[in-house]
Amino acid sequence: MSVLVPRLEREAAHQIISRKRDMSIAELSGALPDLSPVVTYSALGSPIAREDLVTLRRRVVDLAREHGFPGQPAGLAEFEGSCARVLRDAVQVTPHEASHEEVWSYLTCCWLLDVALWRFGGAADEKRFIGNVNRNTFRRLWWRAEILGPDIDLKRLGEDELANIMERPTIAGDRRLAKAIAREFLDRVDSREVGGRSEVGQRMQLMREAMKRLLRLTPFVAFSALTHDELASLVAETFDASQEPFGRRAAVAKYEAQAVPDPSPVVTRIPSLSISRSSDESEMPGTSDVGRDFEAVSQIALDVARRTGRVTNMTLREVVPLTSQEARDVLTGLVSRRALERRGAKRGTHYVIPHGSETGGSRTRPAESALRRLLRRAR
Amino acid sequence: MRTPAALPYLLPPDDAVTAEPWRTIDGMEIGERLEHWDAFTDVELLQVLTVDVDAIREACGLGADSALALSAQWHSDRTRLAAEGEPVELGTLGGCLRAPVGLTVPGASAGGRLELQARLLLRSPGRAPSAISPRRPGALLWTDRQQLMLEGGAARFPISAADFASMPRFPASGSWALEWSNEELEAPVLGSLRLLVNSGDASLLEALRSGSGDVRAGMVRTFVTFDVARSLVHGALGNERFVEAPEAYDEGTVGRMLSELLGACWPGIPMSALQARFVEDPSRLDVELQAHLGLLR
């Protein structure tokens, strides 16, 4: 069973923060951990051992000391990059557990409030101390390490650069994409295509521009379905376009025919009939059967509509092996003959028998026999 | 209202792909909520899709050498994580095709509301797509979305695995122990009451996991349920303060949970009468509890 962290309700966290945010760091450190609040746990799992929390606090405080704690903070990007790894290593919970606000409220308010106040100051937004998804001092660090994994050096990414990746759910939700972006960005920084480490403005500009372009693609590209190479190439192409000088049009990417993967073994073919609306034997010799097929399928469509109150492209195809275009032709033909009325739109499109029309414009009702004929022909 | 994205390429008609309902791997159609889910339960789902690839190629201006694929994706609004199932390649096949897409949703990474997406996407545009055809590998041509709630159903009893061998107060071969105090009735249920299950007994742990339909597992769960309920009932009726004012406890507290448990098992019977029965004829109380829980039926 997985490890559970105690949970501190928002109101209790709010009270602790209100009470302690104006205390001095030294005074606060002396009063931690605060084990007095009432806490709860998730129903299933084993509560985290007290010694593990003691170790977590010791490691985070030691790291903070290397960066000026409890005095003036220095090298915060390095502190946060290292702290993210310490948190991920020491708080071995599942992403499910780590996605609860109360877990991070507990760790912050009851064990690490002095470090959080040192990092952001007593006047900071309360969300830095309550377990807010993007703002909590430690929650955001844990998730950076979780999503970007051990291969990305978090110390080399600035706060704005990390926020650009992590605060966009469509990007951060796909670990592979988030890592590909971070890796591509750092590679470009390394190759000095962006300028030196001190050129913060250029770096920020590149990351923001690239993220804008990637986000524009998210509604119509299945990033997670791309192969590793395709994804890396798409991200690189986006960064290339983002680095084009302003006013210069980025080169339009060319998509060549790719190597086509073989069909998966689970794919099966559905036998299909070809039908035509024409019954003019002089124009299309040998198509008289096809013309009759069209009429027979039309009768089937009318029969489905009579029996069930409506017929759709899909329900017609469930009865007769047709393509969606053929089914559409049949239904459109019946609408033009006023045997059916079209209702709804797009995926809600369906067809009904018009009021006052018992037979839908036809006195014959050969549905079953027509269906049998069609199925025989399919064989 | 959010404006739907206008895609910069030709799309097929919606009915060119037909989606059957999502089902569990044993064929059960899923509804809007998945019962018995917890963060230890991986969910395996399948959806069968029927694709009229000829109609799609024609509508999108793609040649017969263009390649398509089906894929499925889940996204959890609790963890904000998403992942893709194994894509199903349609290659350059023509006609009308049918294939299942599958997903495994790991419980540890999910929770809250799950969005399931089945998608048809472009693998390769072929040699001669039209000027306004989809061209980018991975371009989405059709998407079907369904929501599935994973949490928010019946409350679960707090359970932890614990190694009894390392706990001096329990014998190493013991099975389970209910940790609680009938004196701390204002404490939250999820903070002060927990069923410890001996992690040294793997089969017991497995039996207590939700969803197992095994007969032995069912028997074990029934027995543990009765044992826990009996401990709680005896503890509650042994606390004078609770018997005097069983309605005095807030939502989510142990006291409220006990009050609801006793009210459900013995509806309409005053707490003082139950306490008298507990003192004078405790076996009758136990049998009544067995009857209420439907033990071994």
XYZ file of C-alpha atoms in Angstrom:
676
model
C 0.000 0.000 0.000
C 1.215 3.493 -0.712
C 2.375 6.112 1.751
C -0.164 8.592 3.052
C 0.622 12.072 4.283
C -1.622 13.600 6.963
C -4.109 16.107 5.575
C -4.765 19.509 7.048
C -8.107 21.123 6.254
C -8.004 24.547 4.627
C -9.572 26.352 7.582
C -7.052 24.860 10.010
C -4.205 25.826 7.667
C -5.605 29.332 7.368
C -5.637 29.711 11.148
C -2.040 28.507 11.506
C -0.837 30.885 8.795
C -2.702 33.865 10.279
C -1.217 33.091 13.677
C 2.375 32.537 12.554
C 3.121 34.535 9.443
C 4.421 37.526 11.412
C 6.699 35.506 13.692
C 10.455 35.692 13.195
C 12.020 32.787 11.288
C 14.057 31.781 14.338
C 11.002 31.809 16.589
C 9.042 29.805 14.036
C 11.832 27.253 13.551
C 11.845 26.636 17.285
C 8.137 25.797 17.236
C 8.326 23.278 14.379
C 7.152 20.658 13.798
C 3.684 21.638 14.971
C 1.858 18.385 15.642
C -1.107 19.928 17.427
C -3.596 20.388 14.531
C -6.263 17.773 13.894
C -5.390 15.898 10.697
C -7.012 13.261 8.543
C -5.723 10.622 6.142
C -6.891 9.172 2.872
C -8.805 5.952 3.441
C -6.342 3.490 1.939
C -2.613 3.330 2.553
C -0.057 3.531 5.334
C 0.623 6.822 7.100
C 4.102 8.216 6.491
C 6.537 7.416 9.316
C 7.327 10.258 11.708
C 11.077 9.663 11.137
C 10.598 10.271 7.407
C 9.060 13.669 8.110
C 11.876 14.497 10.521
C 14.378 13.583 7.798
C 12.503 15.655 5.232
C 12.582 18.712 7.473
C 16.267 18.262 8.245
C 17.224 17.932 4.568
C 15.148 20.931 3.450
C 16.417 23.147 6.278
C 20.049 22.103 5.611
C 19.608 22.958 1.949
C 18.029 26.305 2.821
C 20.969 27.095 5.115
C 23.282 26.691 2.118
C 21.288 29.483 0.478
C 21.143 31.949 3.340
C 18.446 30.592 5.660
C 17.365 32.089 8.012
C 18.910 35.314 6.653
C 18.758 36.876 3.200
C 18.011 34.233 0.518
C 20.714 33.734 -2.136
C 20.651 31.585 -5.276
C 16.968 30.760 -5.055
C 16.811 29.038 -8.473
C 19.522 26.604 -7.335
C 17.774 26.157 -3.974
C 14.438 25.371 -5.601
C 15.970 23.014 -8.175
C 17.702 21.016 -5.430
C 14.743 21.233 -3.054
C 12.467 19.752 -5.730
C 14.685 16.649 -5.823
C 14.837 16.425 -2.025
C 11.048 16.648 -1.764
C 10.427 14.082 -4.494
C 12.940 11.751 -2.894
C 11.699 12.173 0.682
C 7.959 12.311 0.023
C 7.440 9.006 -1.775
C 3.734 9.329 -2.454
C 1.708 8.588 -5.570
C 0.677 11.416 -7.900
C -2.872 10.764 -6.660
C -1.877 11.498 -3.059
C 0.297 14.447 -4.116
C -2.631 16.055 -5.905
C -4.531 16.810 -2.675
C -4.278 20.356 -1.358
C -4.531 19.216 2.278
C -1.375 17.084 1.985
C 0.723 20.115 1.034
C -1.020 22.347 3.573
C 0.073 19.864 6.236
C 3.696 19.591 5.099
C 3.999 23.358 4.735
C 2.160 24.545 7.834
C 3.177 21.811 10.262
C 6.747 20.980 9.174
C 8.268 23.561 6.822
C 6.542 26.879 7.448
C 9.798 28.611 8.422
C 11.424 27.694 5.092
C 8.315 28.768 3.141
C 8.235 32.138 4.947
C 11.974 32.575 4.385
C 11.482 31.844 0.665
C 8.494 34.107 0.049
C 8.263 36.411 3.089
C 5.462 36.923 5.574
C 3.556 39.214 3.220
C 3.311 36.566 0.491
C 0.013 35.319 -0.897
C -1.507 32.713 1.439
C -1.491 30.274 -1.495
C 2.269 29.898 -0.936
C 1.489 28.161 2.378
C -1.900 26.529 1.709
C -1.465 23.599 -0.675
C -2.466 25.498 -3.827
C -1.770 23.577 -7.030
C 0.512 26.133 -8.703
C 1.556 28.374 -5.836
C 2.302 26.262 -2.770
C 6.030 26.558 -1.991
C 6.671 22.819 -1.948
C 3.862 21.301 -4.013
C 5.029 23.021 -7.179
C 8.597 21.814 -6.571
C 7.548 18.184 -5.977
C 5.560 18.174 -9.218
C 8.438 19.692 -11.210
C 10.645 16.788 -10.148
C 7.839 14.276 -10.746
C 6.941 15.468 -14.258
C 10.366 16.396 -15.611
C 12.127 13.388 -14.086
C 15.722 13.007 -12.930
C 17.352 13.740 -16.314
C 16.387 17.406 -16.496
C 18.564 19.677 -14.368
C 15.935 21.792 -12.638
C 18.587 24.172 -11.278
C 19.226 25.381 -14.826
C 15.645 26.424 -15.468
C 14.327 29.758 -14.259
C 11.054 30.236 -12.413
C 9.328 31.750 -15.428
C 10.592 28.975 -17.701
C 9.374 26.268 -15.344
C 6.040 28.009 -14.826
C 5.583 28.116 -18.607
C 5.781 24.328 -18.699
C 4.238 23.341 -15.388
C 1.306 25.731 -15.189
C -0.135 24.639 -18.523
C -2.098 21.446 -17.873
C -2.116 20.381 -21.541
C 1.683 20.466 -21.534
C 2.562 19.291 -18.017
C -0.061 16.520 -18.145
C 1.984 14.818 -20.853
C 5.299 13.985 -19.166
C 6.983 13.128 -22.469
C 6.053 16.459 -24.026
C 7.065 18.441 -20.923
C 10.458 16.710 -20.854
C 10.968 17.206 -24.607
C 10.336 20.946 -24.217
C 12.675 21.306 -21.232
C 15.393 19.270 -22.990
C 15.127 21.242 -26.238
C 15.209 24.554 -24.370
C 18.275 23.606 -22.336
C 20.060 22.273 -25.438
C 19.566 25.636 -27.112
C 20.788 27.466 -24.030
C 23.845 25.182 -23.972
C 24.607 25.777 -27.636
C 24.336 29.502 -26.937
C 21.775 29.893 -29.685
C 19.874 31.930 -27.140
C 22.773 33.804 -25.693
C 24.514 33.383 -22.374
C 23.040 32.387 -19.037
C 22.785 36.029 -18.037
C 20.571 36.923 -20.952
C 17.439 36.186 -18.996
C 15.212 38.290 -21.243
C 16.193 36.342 -24.371
C 15.651 33.008 -22.665
C 12.262 34.060 -21.362
C 11.270 35.363 -24.779
C 12.225 32.092 -26.441
C 10.360 29.935 -23.943
C 7.239 32.080 -24.036
C 7.172 32.212 -27.829
C 7.723 28.458 -28.150
C 4.997 27.692 -25.616
C 2.541 29.955 -27.402
C 3.191 28.088 -30.629
C 2.922 24.665 -29.008
C -0.302 25.578 -27.238
C -1.793 26.659 -30.554
C -1.185 23.111 -31.801
C -2.730 21.278 -28.846
C -6.334 21.332 -30.145
C -5.422 19.509 -33.333
C -2.270 17.470 -32.771
C -2.193 14.292 -30.694
C 1.240 14.899 -29.140
C 1.045 11.794 -26.998
C 0.404 9.583 -30.039
C 3.560 10.727 -31.822
C 6.670 8.580 -31.858
C 9.652 9.774 -29.856
C 11.367 11.109 -32.992
C 8.230 12.807 -34.300
C 7.686 14.545 -30.971
C 11.320 15.675 -30.697
C 11.197 16.971 -34.259
C 7.927 18.850 -33.688
C 9.298 20.522 -30.552
C 12.563 21.418 -32.305
C 10.640 22.833 -35.263
C 8.555 24.955 -32.876
C 11.665 26.332 -31.174
C 13.189 27.023 -34.610
C 10.134 29.027 -35.596
C 10.210 30.860 -32.244
C 13.799 31.939 -32.850
C 13.078 33.482 -36.249
C 13.755 37.221 -36.020
C 10.625 39.294 -35.587
C 9.090 40.350 -38.888
C 10.633 37.430 -40.709
C 8.231 34.748 -41.653
C 9.154 31.337 -40.318
C 9.716 28.668 -42.933
C 6.612 26.579 -43.501
C 7.286 23.048 -42.418
C 7.028 20.435 -45.136
C 5.481 17.121 -44.267
C 6.691 14.406 -46.539
C 5.076 11.031 -46.856
C 6.210 9.085 -43.813
C 7.145 5.446 -43.565
C 3.747 3.875 -43.122
C 3.312 1.475 -40.198
C 1.669 -1.857 -40.939
C -1.954 -2.158 -39.853
C -2.334 -3.514 -36.324
C -3.543 -7.127 -36.111
C -6.695 -6.082 -34.206
C -8.059 -4.228 -37.253
C -10.768 -6.100 -39.148
C -12.390 -5.230 -42.427
C -16.169 -4.953 -42.585
C -17.602 -6.263 -45.870
C -19.300 -3.469 -47.768
C -21.647 -3.248 -50.741
C -21.396 -0.619 -53.414
C -24.692 0.813 -54.501
C -25.693 3.522 -56.885
C -28.721 5.743 -57.134
C -28.937 5.195 -60.870
C -31.411 2.705 -62.255
C -31.022 3.891 -65.835
C -29.821 0.755 -67.596
C -29.140 2.612 -70.849
C -26.697 4.964 -69.107
C -24.991 2.389 -66.956
C -25.272 -1.033 -68.510
C -25.435 -3.810 -65.992
C -26.362 -1.624 -63.055
C -30.020 -2.467 -62.818
C -29.388 -4.621 -59.731
C -27.498 -1.766 -58.157
C -30.418 0.557 -58.770
C -32.703 -1.945 -57.130
C -30.256 -2.176 -54.217
C -30.555 1.537 -53.693
C -34.315 1.250 -53.633
C -34.151 -1.708 -51.259
C -31.823 0.122 -48.860
C -34.143 3.131 -49.030
C -37.003 0.877 -47.972
C -34.904 -0.485 -45.119
C -34.146 3.065 -43.964
C -37.876 3.875 -44.019
C -38.634 0.700 -42.142
C -36.082 1.529 -39.420
C -37.606 5.020 -39.122
C -41.150 3.581 -38.852
C -40.213 0.996 -36.268
C -37.936 3.064 -34.042
C -39.180 6.595 -34.741
C -35.938 7.673 -36.402
C -33.087 6.496 -38.560
C -29.507 7.755 -38.559
C -26.524 7.175 -40.783
C -25.129 4.856 -38.118
C -28.300 2.825 -37.481
C -28.709 2.292 -41.215
C -25.120 1.063 -41.443
C -25.720 -1.310 -38.554
C -28.445 -2.994 -40.614
C -26.884 -2.797 -44.069
C -23.154 -3.010 -44.805
C -22.677 0.416 -46.416
C -20.115 3.156 -46.239
C -21.167 6.327 -44.467
C -21.212 8.163 -47.825
C -23.585 5.580 -49.307
C -25.827 5.746 -46.260
C -25.815 9.534 -46.558
C -26.774 9.283 -50.243
C -29.694 7.017 -49.419
C -30.961 9.262 -46.606
C -30.509 12.445 -48.659
C -32.367 10.798 -51.529
C -35.272 9.986 -49.231
C -35.318 13.569 -47.929
C -35.444 14.920 -51.477
C -38.375 12.562 -52.191
C -39.975 13.888 -48.983
C -40.142 10.377 -47.640
C -38.003 11.463 -44.662
C -37.377 14.703 -42.806
C -33.947 15.643 -41.548
C -33.682 16.741 -37.916
C -30.774 17.822 -35.694
C -27.283 18.720 -36.801
C -23.839 17.179 -36.968
C -23.635 14.106 -34.729
C -27.246 14.623 -33.659
C -28.508 14.380 -37.242
C -31.397 11.950 -37.609
C -34.279 11.381 -39.990
C -37.954 10.851 -39.223
C -41.073 10.005 -41.192
C -42.869 13.290 -41.966
C -46.226 13.889 -40.287
C -49.158 12.650 -42.341
C -47.037 10.216 -44.319
C -47.819 6.645 -43.397
C -45.547 4.970 -45.866
C -42.915 7.555 -46.460
C -43.887 7.983 -50.079
C -43.955 4.339 -50.969
C -46.676 1.742 -50.809
C -44.326 -1.178 -50.959
C -42.705 -2.460 -47.804
C -40.099 -4.976 -48.840
C -37.686 -4.229 -46.006
C -36.921 -7.735 -44.754
C -36.756 -9.313 -48.175
C -34.641 -6.454 -49.475
C -32.278 -6.858 -46.554
C -32.017 -10.580 -47.149
C -31.247 -9.949 -50.828
C -28.547 -7.500 -49.929
C -26.952 -9.809 -47.437
C -26.970 -12.649 -49.959
C -25.190 -10.414 -52.433
C -22.633 -9.428 -49.839
C -21.710 -13.061 -49.444
C -19.090 29.953 -23.823
C -15.820 28.648 -25.177
C -15.503 28.855 -28.947
C -14.621 25.495 -30.454
C -11.249 25.455 -32.183
C -11.524 25.860 -35.959
C -9.129 23.341 -37.412
C -6.997 24.529 -40.320
C -7.618 21.541 -42.576
C -10.401 19.443 -44.042
C -12.220 17.164 -41.639
C -14.297 14.050 -42.316
C -18.033 14.002 -41.528
C -18.696 13.062 -37.893
C -20.499 9.872 -38.854
C -17.496 8.502 -40.724
C -16.402 7.050 -37.396
C -18.791 5.219 -35.124
C -17.914 4.654 -31.477
C -19.436 1.913 -29.377
C -19.646 2.572 -25.616
C -16.502 2.263 -23.496
C -16.438 -1.077 -21.719
C -14.353 -2.740 -19.052
C -12.255 -5.646 -20.306
C -14.907 -8.088 -19.095
C -17.412 -6.423 -21.410
C -19.388 -4.324 -18.927
C -20.485 -0.990 -20.334
C -19.267 1.854 -18.137
C -21.620 4.574 -16.949
C -20.833 8.039 -15.698
C -19.281 6.755 -12.475
C -16.991 3.837 -11.774
C -18.038 2.039 -8.609
C -15.462 0.528 -6.237
C -12.603 2.600 -7.633
C -9.692 3.516 -5.417
C -6.138 4.667 -6.019
C -4.969 1.030 -5.969
C -7.273 0.053 -8.795
C -5.949 0.210 -12.336
C -8.804 0.553 -14.780
C -8.644 -1.241 -18.115
C -11.069 0.013 -20.733
C -11.875 -0.741 -24.356
C -13.876 1.010 -27.025
C -14.667 -0.456 -30.433
C -14.572 1.990 -33.326
C -15.851 1.530 -36.857
C -14.092 3.708 -39.405
C -15.113 4.403 -42.972
C -11.607 5.186 -44.160
C -12.607 5.730 -47.797
C -15.065 8.441 -46.775
C -12.434 9.990 -44.540
C -9.791 10.119 -47.258
C -12.265 11.545 -49.733
C -13.545 14.227 -47.350
C -10.030 15.193 -46.260
C -8.565 15.238 -49.767
C -6.099 12.493 -48.922
C -4.817 9.861 -51.317
C -5.015 6.092 -50.902
C -1.379 6.099 -49.728
C -2.170 8.258 -46.692
C -1.983 6.393 -43.386
C -4.335 6.713 -40.435
C -4.339 5.450 -36.852
C -6.681 5.215 -33.901
C -5.662 6.050 -30.387
C -7.177 6.591 -26.959
C -6.152 8.934 -24.193
C -7.200 9.497 -20.579
C -6.869 12.690 -18.568
C -7.515 13.070 -14.850
C -8.659 16.437 -13.546
C -7.349 15.566 -10.064
C -3.731 14.787 -10.921
C -3.860 16.740 -14.215
C -1.983 13.843 -15.788
C -2.810 12.280 -19.146
C -1.540 9.242 -21.015
C -2.082 7.460 -24.273
C -3.032 3.845 -24.929
C -1.260 1.750 -27.538
C -2.190 3.250 -30.948
C -3.993 1.033 -33.454
C -2.475 1.462 -36.892
C -4.892 1.452 -39.834
C -2.056 1.947 -42.323
C -3.261 2.451 -45.874
C -6.154 -0.006 -45.601
C -9.323 1.057 -47.376
C -13.026 0.308 -46.958
C -14.796 0.067 -43.649
C -12.657 -1.036 -40.688
C -13.393 -2.026 -37.140
C -10.884 -2.044 -34.271
C -10.795 -1.704 -30.508
C -8.732 0.971 -28.779
C -7.659 0.268 -25.229
C -6.510 2.182 -22.175
C -5.024 1.261 -18.836
C -5.572 4.015 -16.292
C -3.200 3.512 -13.338
C -5.037 4.276 -10.108
C -1.954 5.876 -8.553
C -1.921 8.540 -11.281
C -5.645 9.170 -11.593
C -8.634 10.326 -9.587
C -11.498 12.776 -9.749
C -13.077 13.143 -13.160
C -11.531 11.165 -15.965
C -11.906 12.250 -19.569
C -11.639 9.401 -22.042
C -10.874 10.328 -25.620
C -10.935 8.088 -28.661
C -9.258 9.680 -31.641
C -8.600 9.167 -35.301
C -5.354 10.710 -36.402
C -3.167 11.107 -39.435
C 0.055 9.109 -39.526
C 1.204 10.153 -42.973
C -0.417 12.456 -45.554
C 0.781 10.337 -48.480
C 2.417 11.734 -51.593
C -0.309 13.996 -52.922
C -2.582 15.514 -50.275
C -4.678 18.488 -51.368
C -3.622 21.991 -50.381
C -6.065 22.053 -47.484
C -5.673 18.455 -46.352
C -4.312 17.568 -42.937
C -0.565 17.027 -43.349
C 1.082 17.071 -39.954
C 1.681 13.606 -38.454
C -0.569 13.310 -35.408
C -3.222 15.672 -36.839
C -6.544 14.933 -35.167
C -9.323 14.090 -37.612
C -12.049 12.935 -35.238
C -12.408 12.848 -31.438
C -14.965 11.292 -29.137
C -14.992 12.350 -25.477
C -16.566 10.751 -22.435
C -16.431 11.721 -18.776
C -16.078 9.154 -16.020
C -16.151 9.956 -12.290
C -13.663 7.963 -10.251
C -14.237 9.475 -6.838
C -17.036 10.924 -4.813
C -19.080 7.760 -4.335
C -19.442 5.818 -1.137
C -16.951 6.663 1.588
C -14.265 4.072 2.163
C -13.191 2.689 5.483
C -9.653 3.802 6.417
C -7.293 0.855 5.941
C -3.514 0.641 6.276
C -1.101 -2.202 5.722
C 1.199 -2.703 8.716
C 3.903 -5.238 9.404
C 2.716 -6.960 12.581
C 6.114 -8.644 12.919
C 7.621 -5.247 13.677
C 4.871 -4.239 16.124
C 5.583 -5.676 19.581
C 1.992 -5.354 20.769
C 0.661 -7.635 18.002
C 1.559 -11.276 17.286
C 3.374 -11.560 13.943
C 0.777 -14.012 12.637
C -2.210 -11.838 13.555
C -4.463 -10.657 10.763
C -6.032 -7.294 11.487
C -6.625 -4.779 14.251
C -8.964 -1.827 14.503
C -7.135 1.180 15.905
C -9.426 3.685 17.528
C -10.524 5.054 20.867
C -14.139 5.184 21.957
C -13.200 8.204 24.083
C -12.216 10.401 21.107
C -15.549 10.762 19.430
C -15.026 14.362 18.231
C -11.984 13.301 16.188
C -12.348 12.930 12.394
C -13.003 9.403 11.134
C -10.228 9.698 8.558
C -7.710 10.771 11.172
C -8.339 8.664 14.222
C -9.792 5.387 13.084
C -7.918 2.891 10.956
C -8.026 -0.802 10.246
C -4.500 -2.170 10.332
C -4.048 -5.210 8.116
C -1.005 -7.409 8.538
C 1.177 -6.774 5.494
C 2.868 -10.117 6.164
C -0.302 -11.809 4.901
C -0.384 -11.037 1.178
C -3.531 -13.054 0.487
C -5.421 -11.187 3.224
C -4.344 -7.840 1.776
C -5.435 -8.930 -1.666
C -8.774 -10.131 -0.323
C -9.450 -6.745 1.265
C -8.684 -4.833 -1.892
C -11.837 -3.545 -3.484
C -13.314 -5.242 -6.478
C -12.049 -8.794 -5.997
C -14.902 -11.156 -6.802
C -13.172 -14.275 -5.461
C -15.334 -16.352 -3.048
C -12.652 -16.517 -0.361
C -12.046 -12.790 -0.673
C -15.771 -12.192 -0.232
C -15.830 -14.334 2.921
C -12.808 -12.532 4.371
C -14.358 -9.123 3.675
C -17.641 -10.179 5.273
C -15.894 -11.441 8.369
C -13.705 -8.349 8.719
C -16.723 -6.103 8.189
C -18.620 -7.828 10.966
C -15.651 -7.773 13.319
C -15.097 -4.059 12.755
C -18.788 -3.216 13.080
C -19.014 -5.273 16.282
C -16.015 -3.457 17.786
C -17.526 -0.097 16.910
C -20.966 -0.961 18.278
C -19.548 -2.305 21.527
C -17.241 0.694 21.860
C -20.076 3.152 21.240
C -22.456 1.547 23.709
C -19.673 1.405 26.277
C -19.342 5.203 26.221
C -21.881 6.883 28.525
C -21.326 10.298 26.956
C -22.203 8.938 23.518
C -25.294 7.082 24.740
C -26.611 10.247 26.398
C -26.272 12.430 23.284
C -25.559 10.402 20.136
C -26.763 13.236 17.869
C -24.329 15.786 19.280
C -21.418 15.060 16.928
C -20.406 16.962 13.796
C -20.307 15.574 10.268
C -17.141 13.543 9.651
C -16.458 12.750 13.304
C -16.214 9.303 14.847
C -19.252 10.121 17.016
C -21.411 10.938 13.957
C -20.256 7.791 12.187
C -21.182 5.638 15.217
C -24.539 7.356 15.515
C -25.286 6.661 11.842
C -24.088 3.052 12.119
C -26.316 2.298 15.104
C -29.245 4.191 13.550
C -28.940 2.122 10.360
C -28.703 -1.213 12.196
C -31.365 -0.536 14.821
C -33.643 2.122 13.342
C -35.955 3.823 15.848
C -34.517 2.103 18.916
C -33.322 4.544 21.608
C -29.624 4.393 22.384
C -30.358 3.747 26.075
C -32.396 0.650 25.122
C -29.524 -0.627 22.987
C -27.106 -0.022 25.825
C -29.314 -2.041 28.181
C -29.402 -4.861 25.599
C -25.607 -4.648 25.296
C -25.226 -5.068 29.051
C -27.882 -7.716 29.584
C -27.759 -9.753 26.373
C -24.726 -8.889 24.236
C -25.056 -12.015 22.075
C -28.515 -10.893 20.923
C -26.988 -7.583 19.870
C -24.301 -9.414 17.884
C -26.829 -11.637 16.144
C -28.942 -8.612 15.242
C -25.833 -7.011 13.791
C -25.136 -10.174 11.783
C -28.692 -10.062 10.466
C -28.369 -6.427 9.467
C -25.072 -6.962 7.656
C -26.435 -10.015 5.831
C -23.515 -12.085 7.051
C -22.631 -15.133 4.901
C -25.624 -14.618 2.642
